[in-house]
């Protein structure tokens, strides 16, 4: 996780042979700094995928595509949205497809953008899935993410903090808590519980609101909820929190 939150998002995934950037929501100087801290050479990134067109997910996309040789993979329904990206290194997908030795599938997630996708990435027995910026978790989303070793899932806000936040007008609160807004801590915890039952062992809580959540609040909420169901963090499942201002550690998946 290079960055996560409404101030900018980027996730790096690599099989060792193939590497993919999901979202380029940081300005080029910030992105290059994060990649440098994480010891990743941007010229070795093979492909870029985008979850949706909100600024915090695409602000650095055009610059990145101009400067580095990665191919941008866009869904057929979103070609027009990305027409501002010039060049031949755009590949259009409709169904599941391969980038090098990584199999990619997409699934729609409910959010108030023109489109919004979650993705799964598989290489051999290793499976990673990502779903951020979603108002609710559908059965279809859970089906796609089931059985992943690692999931990145939004854990956006504490409901009491959000509803009590005097800086937020009611219309914004309604947008965030709506079906096409952002995932609350309880909704995230419930999804993690369902995913834990499918064998998910590593969870990264993502896209935390800086105003209406905190890493401790999100972590403890999910951990405590799982605890009430007999799932113990650090024993049955591992939970980390992605931050806005610094890259996460590198998560390595061993083949089962
Ligand atoms: Zn976002
Ligand atoms: Zn968004």
mmCIF file with all atom_site columns, C-alpha atoms and ligand atoms in Angstrom, residues 52 54 56-57 111-113 116 133 175 182 207, ligand 2:
data_model
loop_
_atom_site.group_PDB
_atom_site.id
_atom_site.type_symbol
_atom_site.label_atom_id
_atom_site.label_alt_id
_atom_site.label_comp_id
_atom_site.label_asym_id
_atom_site.label_entity_id
_atom_site.label_seq_id
_atom_site.pdbx_PDB_ins_code
_atom_site.Cartn_x
_atom_site.Cartn_y
_atom_site.Cartn_z
_atom_site.occupancy
_atom_site.B_iso_or_equiv
_atom_site.pdbx_formal_charge
_atom_site.auth_seq_id
_atom_site.auth_comp_id
_atom_site.auth_asym_id
_atom_site.auth_atom_id
_atom_site.pdbx_PDB_model_num
ATOM   1  C  CA  . UNK A 1 52  ? -12.660 4.525  -10.551 1.00 0.00 ? 52  UNK A CA  1
ATOM   2  C  CA  . UNK A 1 54  ? -12.320 10.069 -8.696  1.00 0.00 ? 54  UNK A CA  1
ATOM   3  C  CA  . UNK A 1 56  ? -7.856  10.612 -5.349  1.00 0.00 ? 56  UNK A CA  1
ATOM   4  C  CA  . UNK A 1 57  ? -7.408  7.542  -7.597  1.00 0.00 ? 57  UNK A CA  1
ATOM   5  C  CA  . UNK A 1 111 ? -19.934 3.936  -5.435  1.00 0.00 ? 111 UNK A CA  1
ATOM   6  C  CA  . UNK A 1 112 ? -21.008 7.364  -6.682  1.00 0.00 ? 112 UNK A CA  1
ATOM   7  C  CA  . UNK A 1 113 ? -18.616 7.470  -9.629  1.00 0.00 ? 113 UNK A CA  1
ATOM   8  C  CA  . UNK A 1 116 ? -16.099 1.541  -9.796  1.00 0.00 ? 116 UNK A CA  1
ATOM   9  C  CA  . UNK A 1 133 ? -14.628 3.143  -2.205  1.00 0.00 ? 133 UNK A CA  1
ATOM   10 C  CA  . UNK A 1 175 ? -23.551 10.741 0.671   1.00 0.00 ? 175 UNK A CA  1
ATOM   11 C  CA  . UNK A 1 182 ? -18.046 4.735  1.695   1.00 0.00 ? 182 UNK A CA  1
ATOM   12 C  CA  . UNK A 1 207 ? -9.305  4.343  2.647   1.00 0.00 ? 207 UNK A CA  1
HETATM 13 ZN ZN1 . LIG B 2 .   ? -14.294 7.551  -4.772  1.00 0.00 ? 2   LIG B ZN1 1
#
